[in-house]
Backbone as CSV, one residue per row, in Angstrom:
resi,resn,N_x,N_y,N_z,CA_x,CA_y,CA_z,C_x,C_y,C_z
1,MET,1.607,65.360,41.133,1.585,63.915,41.007,0.465,63.383,41.897
2,LYS,-0.447,62.625,41.287,-1.583,62.074,42.019,-1.397,60.571,42.208
3,ILE,-1.425,60.146,43.467,-1.292,58.732,43.821,-2.632,58.237,44.341
4,LEU,-3.096,57.117,43.814,-4.277,56.446,44.341,-3.794,55.278,45.184
5,ALA,-4.113,55.314,46.476,-3.660,54.279,47.415,-4.874,53.563,47.984
6,PHE,-4.828,52.232,47.945,-5.947,51.477,48.506,-5.545,50.048,48.828
7,ALA,-6.372,49.437,49.660,-6.203,48.026,49.996,-7.149,47.202,49.142
8,ALA,-6.690,46.057,48.704,-7.522,45.127,47.946,-8.294,44.261,48.940
9,SER,-9.027,44.951,49.802,-9.793,44.317,50.877,-10.999,45.195,51.174
10,ASN,-12.116,44.576,51.548,-13.283,45.367,51.932,-13.442,45.463,53.447
11,ASN,-12.407,45.117,54.185,-12.419,45.224,55.643,-12.198,46.688,56.025
12,PRO,-13.148,47.318,56.736,-12.969,48.733,57.089,-11.775,48.995,58.004
13,GLN,-11.308,48.002,58.731,-10.132,48.153,59.594,-8.907,47.455,58.995
14,SER,-8.861,47.358,57.704,-7.802,46.616,57.025,-6.410,47.137,57.366
15,ILE,-5.546,46.230,57.797,-4.150,46.613,58.021,-3.492,46.974,56.697
16,ASN,-3.987,46.423,55.622,-3.425,46.749,54.313,-3.819,48.157,53.872
17,GLN,-4.997,48.616,54.262,-5.368,50.010,53.993,-4.438,50.938,54.774
18,GLN,-4.179,50.589,56.032,-3.258,51.392,56.841,-1.869,51.427,56.211
19,LEU,-1.412,50.286,55.729,-0.091,50.211,55.105,-0.041,51.035,53.820
20,ALA,-1.066,50.928,52.988,-1.092,51.692,51.734,-1.044,53.192,52.007
21,LEU,-1.836,53.644,52.970,-1.890,55.081,53.261,-0.604,55.581,53.896
22,SER,-0.051,54.813,54.824,1.192,55.262,55.462,2.341,55.285,54.457
23,THR,2.347,54.369,53.515,3.381,54.363,52.476,3.196,55.551,51.534
24,ALA,1.967,55.847,51.179,1.704,56.997,50.304,2.151,58.304,50.956
25,ARG,2.017,58.394,52.267,2.437,59.611,52.978,3.957,59.797,52.965
26,LEU,4.695,58.800,52.550,6.146,58.934,52.424,6.527,59.766,51.198
27,LEU,5.534,60.127,50.407,5.751,60.943,49.211,5.109,62.312,49.429
28,PRO,5.804,63.224,50.104,5.188,64.503,50.468,4.786,65.365,49.271
29,GLN,5.391,65.148,48.111,5.036,65.928,46.923,3.743,65.423,46.278
30,ALA,3.302,64.261,46.665,2.149,63.643,46.010,0.836,64.114,46.616
31,LYS,-0.153,64.210,45.754,-1.531,64.374,46.207,-2.083,62.952,46.305
32,VAL,-2.385,62.526,47.517,-2.814,61.146,47.737,-4.333,61.085,47.808
33,GLU,-4.892,60.209,47.018,-6.315,59.911,47.087,-6.453,58.453,47.480
34,THR,-7.528,58.161,48.174,-7.765,56.788,48.612,-9.128,56.330,48.128
35,LEU,-9.286,55.047,48.116,-10.612,54.478,47.913,-10.746,53.288,48.834
36,LYS,-11.982,52.937,49.099,-12.270,51.778,49.941,-13.038,50.778,49.098
37,LEU,-12.547,49.578,49.059,-13.196,48.539,48.270,-14.631,48.294,48.727
38,ASP,-14.911,48.596,49.975,-16.259,48.425,50.509,-17.275,49.298,49.763
39,ASP,-16.804,50.357,49.116,-17.694,51.223,48.338,-18.048,50.615,46.987
40,TYR,-17.474,49.482,46.671,-17.692,48.833,45.381,-18.316,47.454,45.594
41,ASP,-19.437,47.462,46.296,-20.157,46.227,46.612,-20.914,45.781,45.362
42,LEU,-20.512,44.675,44.822,-21.043,44.199,43.547,-21.592,42.790,43.677
43,PRO,-22.562,42.434,42.820,-22.966,41.029,42.785,-21.795,40.184,42.284
44,VAL,-21.785,38.928,42.652,-20.726,38.038,42.186,-20.770,37.997,40.659
45,TYR,-19.614,38.179,40.040,-19.553,38.253,38.587,-19.925,36.924,37.938
46,SER,-20.695,37.022,36.868,-20.911,35.920,35.929,-21.292,36.551,34.593
47,GLU,-21.058,35.834,33.523,-21.425,36.358,32.206,-22.923,36.618,32.126
48,GLN,-23.717,35.747,32.749,-25.164,35.929,32.731,-25.555,37.241,33.410
49,ARG,-24.931,37.533,34.570,-25.231,38.797,35.259,-24.765,39.991,34.423
50,GLU,-23.620,39.839,33.785,-23.125,40.934,32.948,-24.110,41.227,31.820
51,HIS,-24.628,40.194,31.184,-25.592,40.394,30.097,-26.902,40.967,30.625
52,ALA,-27.315,40.533,31.806,-28.577,41.003,32.380,-28.473,42.418,32.947
53,LEU,-27.360,42.717,33.611,-27.222,43.988,34.328,-26.413,45.035,33.579
54,GLY,-25.589,44.595,32.646,-24.613,45.507,32.076,-23.484,45.710,33.073
55,VAL,-22.667,46.699,32.834,-21.553,46.985,33.737,-22.053,47.906,34.847
56,PRO,-21.950,47.486,36.095,-22.412,48.334,37.200,-21.664,49.666,37.255
57,GLU,-22.370,50.709,37.700,-21.783,52.052,37.795,-20.544,52.073,38.680
58,GLN,-20.534,51.228,39.729,-19.373,51.204,40.627,-18.106,50.800,39.878
59,VAL,-18.241,49.930,38.903,-17.085,49.478,38.120,-16.533,50.635,37.292
60,THR,-17.425,51.361,36.647,-17.010,52.526,35.867,-16.345,53.562,36.763
61,ALA,-16.903,53.778,37.946,-16.328,54.740,38.899,-14.936,54.299,39.344
62,PHE,-14.757,53.013,39.624,-13.455,52.474,40.017,-12.424,52.701,38.913
63,LEU,-12.788,52.367,37.701,-11.863,52.531,36.577,-11.530,54.001,36.335
64,GLN,-12.496,54.887,36.570,-12.248,56.319,36.405,-11.272,56.832,37.456
65,ARG,-11.384,56.334,38.686,-10.444,56.739,39.744,-9.017,56.359,39.355
66,ILE,-8.852,55.197,38.753,-7.527,54.770,38.300,-7.065,55.630,37.127
67,ALA,-7.977,55.942,36.217,-7.622,56.698,35.009,-7.019,58.060,35.331
68,VAL,-7.482,58.712,36.378,-6.998,60.062,36.685,-5.776,60.059,37.600
69,ALA,-5.347,58.891,38.040,-4.161,58.792,38.901,-2.899,58.717,38.046
70,ASP,-1.808,59.218,38.610,-0.507,59.086,37.953,0.188,57.793,38.350
71,GLY,-0.147,57.285,39.538,0.455,56.057,40.039,-0.423,55.436,41.098
72,LEU,-0.141,54.176,41.387,-0.967,53.398,42.315,-0.117,52.778,43.411
73,ILE,-0.678,52.752,44.613,-0.137,51.942,45.703,-1.272,51.026,46.126
74,VAL,-1.093,49.737,45.890,-2.133,48.751,46.185,-1.580,47.757,47.192
75,ALA,-2.285,47.615,48.309,-1.880,46.667,49.353,-2.870,45.509,49.359
76,PHE,-2.364,44.324,49.141,-3.197,43.133,48.989,-3.324,42.379,50.301
77,ALA,-4.556,42.192,50.744,-4.831,41.317,51.876,-4.835,39.885,51.356
78,GLU,-4.459,38.972,52.210,-4.374,37.568,51.801,-5.481,36.762,52.459
79,HIS,-6.282,36.103,51.644,-7.295,35.162,52.115,-6.976,33.805,51.513
80,ASN,-6.644,32.864,52.357,-6.313,31.517,51.892,-5.232,31.536,50.813
81,GLY,-4.239,32.405,50.999,-3.111,32.469,50.085,-3.377,33.212,48.796
82,ASN,-4.532,33.872,48.686,-4.893,34.493,47.420,-5.547,35.843,47.648
83,PHE,-6.050,36.459,46.548,-6.779,37.713,46.638,-8.025,37.539,47.502
84,THR,-8.483,38.634,48.083,-9.768,38.592,48.776,-10.866,38.405,47.732
85,ALA,-11.979,37.848,48.159,-13.108,37.662,47.245,-13.602,39.007,46.717
86,ALA,-13.604,40.033,47.569,-14.073,41.361,47.154,-13.210,41.917,46.021
87,PHE,-11.882,41.813,46.159,-11.009,42.326,45.101,-11.143,41.490,43.835
88,LYS,-11.131,40.186,43.962,-11.221,39.320,42.780,-12.515,39.581,42.016
89,ASN,-13.606,39.792,42.739,-14.881,40.069,42.091,-14.843,41.414,41.353
90,LEU,-14.296,42.440,42.006,-14.169,43.748,41.356,-13.255,43.641,40.133
91,TYR,-12.166,42.918,40.269,-11.242,42.700,39.148,-11.968,42.015,37.987
92,ASP,-12.754,40.984,38.292,-13.483,40.278,37.239,-14.449,41.213,36.512
93,TRP,-15.214,42.000,37.267,-16.138,42.950,36.649,-15.372,44.000,35.841
94,ALA,-14.363,44.600,36.446,-13.649,45.705,35.799,-12.921,45.252,34.538
95,SER,-12.374,44.053,34.561,-11.617,43.577,33.402,-12.514,43.310,32.199
96,ARG,-13.806,43.246,32.410,-14.735,43.091,31.289,-14.897,44.415,30.541
97,SER,-14.724,45.528,31.249,-14.799,46.852,30.618,-13.441,47.305,30.102
98,LYS,-12.428,47.047,30.890,-11.066,47.463,30.557,-10.155,46.332,30.988
99,ARG,-9.675,45.596,30.010,-8.905,44.381,30.304,-7.771,44.638,31.289
100,HIS,-7.021,45.692,31.059,-5.904,46.048,31.937,-6.409,47.089,32.932
101,ILE,-6.979,46.614,34.025,-7.693,47.514,34.934,-6.806,48.599,35.530
102,PHE,-5.519,48.345,35.678,-4.624,49.357,36.241,-4.062,50.291,35.162
103,GLN,-4.515,50.110,33.919,-4.357,51.061,32.830,-2.909,51.499,32.596
104,HIS,-2.004,50.559,32.791,-0.575,50.775,32.528,0.022,51.893,33.377
105,LYS,-0.537,52.053,34.573,-0.024,53.041,35.529,1.141,52.431,36.299
106,PRO,2.134,53.242,36.668,3.169,52.760,37.581,2.517,52.356,38.900
107,ALA,2.951,51.236,39.446,2.299,50.718,40.649,3.309,50.103,41.601
108,LEU,3.039,50.324,42.867,3.767,49.680,43.956,2.788,48.735,44.623
109,PHE,3.143,47.462,44.698,2.301,46.467,45.348,2.858,46.171,46.735
110,LEU,1.960,46.108,47.704,2.303,45.812,49.088,1.416,44.688,49.586
111,ALA,1.818,44.075,50.678,0.975,43.103,51.373,1.440,43.042,52.814
112,ALA,0.473,42.978,53.720,0.791,42.894,55.146,-0.038,41.795,55.777
113,ALA,0.531,41.208,56.815,-0.172,40.188,57.587,0.298,40.285,59.033
114,PRO,-0.550,39.877,59.965,-0.146,39.927,61.368,0.893,38.871,61.729
115,GLY,1.044,37.855,60.911,1.973,36.768,61.212,3.275,36.882,60.447
116,PRO,4.123,35.864,60.588,5.466,35.911,60.001,5.499,35.749,58.480
117,GLY,4.412,35.310,57.869,4.413,35.098,56.418,4.339,36.375,55.607
118,GLY,3.799,37.439,56.205,3.747,38.723,55.513,2.903,38.737,54.253
119,ALA,1.953,37.820,54.141,1.074,37.750,52.968,1.876,37.609,51.670
120,GLN,2.993,36.891,51.764,3.864,36.740,50.597,3.200,35.975,49.458
121,SER,2.299,35.069,49.786,1.646,34.284,48.741,0.791,35.172,47.842
122,VAL,-0.047,36.007,48.450,-0.890,36.888,47.636,-0.051,37.940,46.922
123,LEU,1.005,38.405,47.568,1.863,39.392,46.912,2.506,38.787,45.666
124,GLN,2.968,37.553,45.755,3.551,36.898,44.582,2.496,36.690,43.499
125,THR,1.280,36.354,43.905,0.185,36.219,42.941,-0.059,37.545,42.231
126,ALA,-0.071,38.636,42.996,-0.290,39.964,42.412,0.851,40.354,41.475
127,VAL,2.078,40.090,41.886,3.238,40.393,41.038,3.137,39.617,39.724
128,ASN,2.782,38.347,39.806,2.642,37.528,38.597,1.498,38.013,37.710
129,ALA,0.447,38.554,38.331,-0.721,39.026,37.581,-0.564,40.456,37.076
130,ALA,0.457,41.169,37.533,0.625,42.588,37.178,0.528,42.853,35.674
131,PRO,1.181,42.071,34.814,1.059,42.345,33.375,-0.381,42.202,32.871
132,TYR,-1.120,41.255,33.425,-2.504,41.042,33.005,-3.415,42.142,33.531
133,MET,-3.061,42.699,34.682,-3.831,43.796,35.266,-3.452,45.138,34.646
134,GLY,-2.371,45.167,33.895,-1.928,46.411,33.299,-1.193,47.308,34.270
135,ALA,-0.469,46.737,35.201,0.324,47.520,36.154,1.771,47.554,35.693
136,GLN,2.357,48.737,35.667,3.801,48.872,35.457,4.430,48.785,36.841
137,LEU,4.744,47.595,37.235,5.187,47.345,38.601,6.567,47.941,38.845
138,THR,6.649,48.815,39.849,7.929,49.439,40.204,8.527,48.820,41.458
139,GLY,7.729,48.047,42.193,8.230,47.412,43.404,7.148,46.610,44.089
140,ALA,7.586,45.749,45.002,6.671,44.921,45.794,7.313,44.700,47.159
141,VAL,6.539,44.972,48.212,7.054,44.842,49.575,6.045,44.084,50.428
142,SER,6.541,43.076,51.112,5.750,42.298,52.065,6.112,42.747,53.476
143,VAL,5.094,42.947,54.311,5.314,43.353,55.701,4.741,42.274,56.615
144,ALA,5.631,41.575,57.296,5.240,40.529,58.249,5.085,41.134,59.642
145,ASN,4.398,40.405,60.505,4.246,40.812,61.912,3.781,42.263,62.022
146,PHE,2.731,42.585,61.298,2.277,43.966,61.147,2.120,44.702,62.473
147,TYR,1.501,44.072,63.441,1.225,44.773,64.702,2.490,45.051,65.511
148,GLN,3.571,44.360,65.215,4.838,44.642,65.885,5.627,45.757,65.183
149,VAL,5.416,45.937,63.885,6.211,46.920,63.142,5.459,48.218,62.849
150,PHE,4.155,48.248,63.135,3.332,49.410,62.790,2.791,50.060,64.049
151,ASP,2.946,51.367,64.145,2.419,52.145,65.266,0.990,52.562,64.925
152,GLN,0.019,51.934,65.576,-1.390,52.195,65.282,-1.778,53.644,65.567
153,ASP,-1.240,54.218,66.624,-1.597,55.594,66.987,-1.037,56.597,65.980
154,ALA,0.215,56.448,65.640,0.865,57.382,64.712,0.568,57.047,63.248
155,GLN,0.041,55.850,62.993,-0.250,55.373,61.640,0.992,55.410,60.749
156,LEU,2.086,54.847,61.298,3.308,54.732,60.516,4.119,53.531,60.971
157,VAL,4.997,53.107,60.099,5.860,51.965,60.388,6.940,52.417,61.356
158,LYS,7.074,51.697,62.475,8.069,52.067,63.490,9.349,51.245,63.389
159,ASP,9.325,50.149,62.675,10.520,49.328,62.470,11.375,49.991,61.389
160,SER,12.609,50.347,61.728,13.439,51.130,60.801,13.761,50.376,59.511
161,ALA,14.015,49.086,59.583,14.346,48.322,58.375,13.150,48.267,57.421
162,VAL,11.961,48.035,57.966,10.751,47.992,57.135,10.456,49.388,56.589
163,PHE,10.618,50.408,57.431,10.389,51.791,57.003,11.278,52.137,55.809
164,ILE,12.550,51.808,55.899,13.488,52.108,54.808,13.090,51.367,53.534
165,GLN,12.693,50.122,53.678,12.272,49.334,52.513,11.054,49.979,51.833
166,LEU,10.072,50.409,52.632,8.881,51.056,52.080,9.225,52.417,51.474
167,GLN,10.081,53.163,52.151,10.471,54.477,51.655,11.188,54.359,50.310
168,GLN,12.105,53.417,50.193,12.819,53.217,48.928,11.859,52.800,47.815
169,ALA,10.913,51.933,48.141,9.939,51.489,47.138,9.039,52.648,46.706
170,ALA,8.623,53.481,47.655,7.782,54.636,47.332,8.545,55.635,46.466
171,LEU,9.798,55.870,46.794,10.607,56.799,45.998,10.845,56.270,44.586
172,LYS,10.995,54.969,44.454,11.151,54.368,43.122,9.874,54.571,42.299
173,LEU,8.717,54.428,42.937,7.443,54.692,42.258,7.400,56.150,41.803
174,GLN,7.751,57.056,42.697,7.745,58.483,42.374,8.681,58.789,41.205
175,GLN,9.877,58.221,41.222,10.837,58.453,40.139,10.301,57.949,38.805
176,HIS,9.652,56.803,38.833,9.085,56.237,37.606,8.004,57.167,37.045
177,ILE,7.157,57.686,37.928,6.098,58.609,37.497,6.715,59.875,36.913
178,GLN,7.719,60.415,37.583,8.366,61.641,37.109,9.060,61.428,35.770
179,GLN,9.669,60.271,35.572,10.321,59.978,34.296,9.298,59.898,33.174
180,GLN,8.131,59.332,33.462,7.090,59.243,32.439,6.555,60.618,32.073
181,ALA,6.500,61.510,33.062,5.964,62.848,32.832,6.948,63.741,32.078
182,ALA,8.225,63.398,32.148,9.257,64.258,31.525,9.266,64.138,30.012
């Protein structure tokens, strides 16, 4: 079982990247692959640029990484209550090649924030957009007060209630993937 885990953020120190990877590690049977949105630096999408440039190679590479995965763990960073500009731009480009960019893969959506809101606004936006993105959503977990619940050195969630919530969500993703494979 191959899981692609990534943050919908181009911040190299993204807490959401840390959350996605630590959650993926809760599935010891999985082969976890990661990607960094920073590797998909694209011009701002417009129809004019699409006609002039065609589809950038990075977009094709992103879609191919999703195509070979059995499931996805995507952690959404929140900027002004919404997707990051980097993710939205990649989504806009990718959806021109493949409307359902997540290609009907089972997906677990996460969101983390350092404050008490837990990036719930962007997580709800992502959950609402899941059908349009082509995600078979198996769960969604918001993590508030990230620096209090996450052990930076060990790269794992130290709060037992949050850990259990993430573990249950990860196992549900795994079960969904296994059921599809059967």
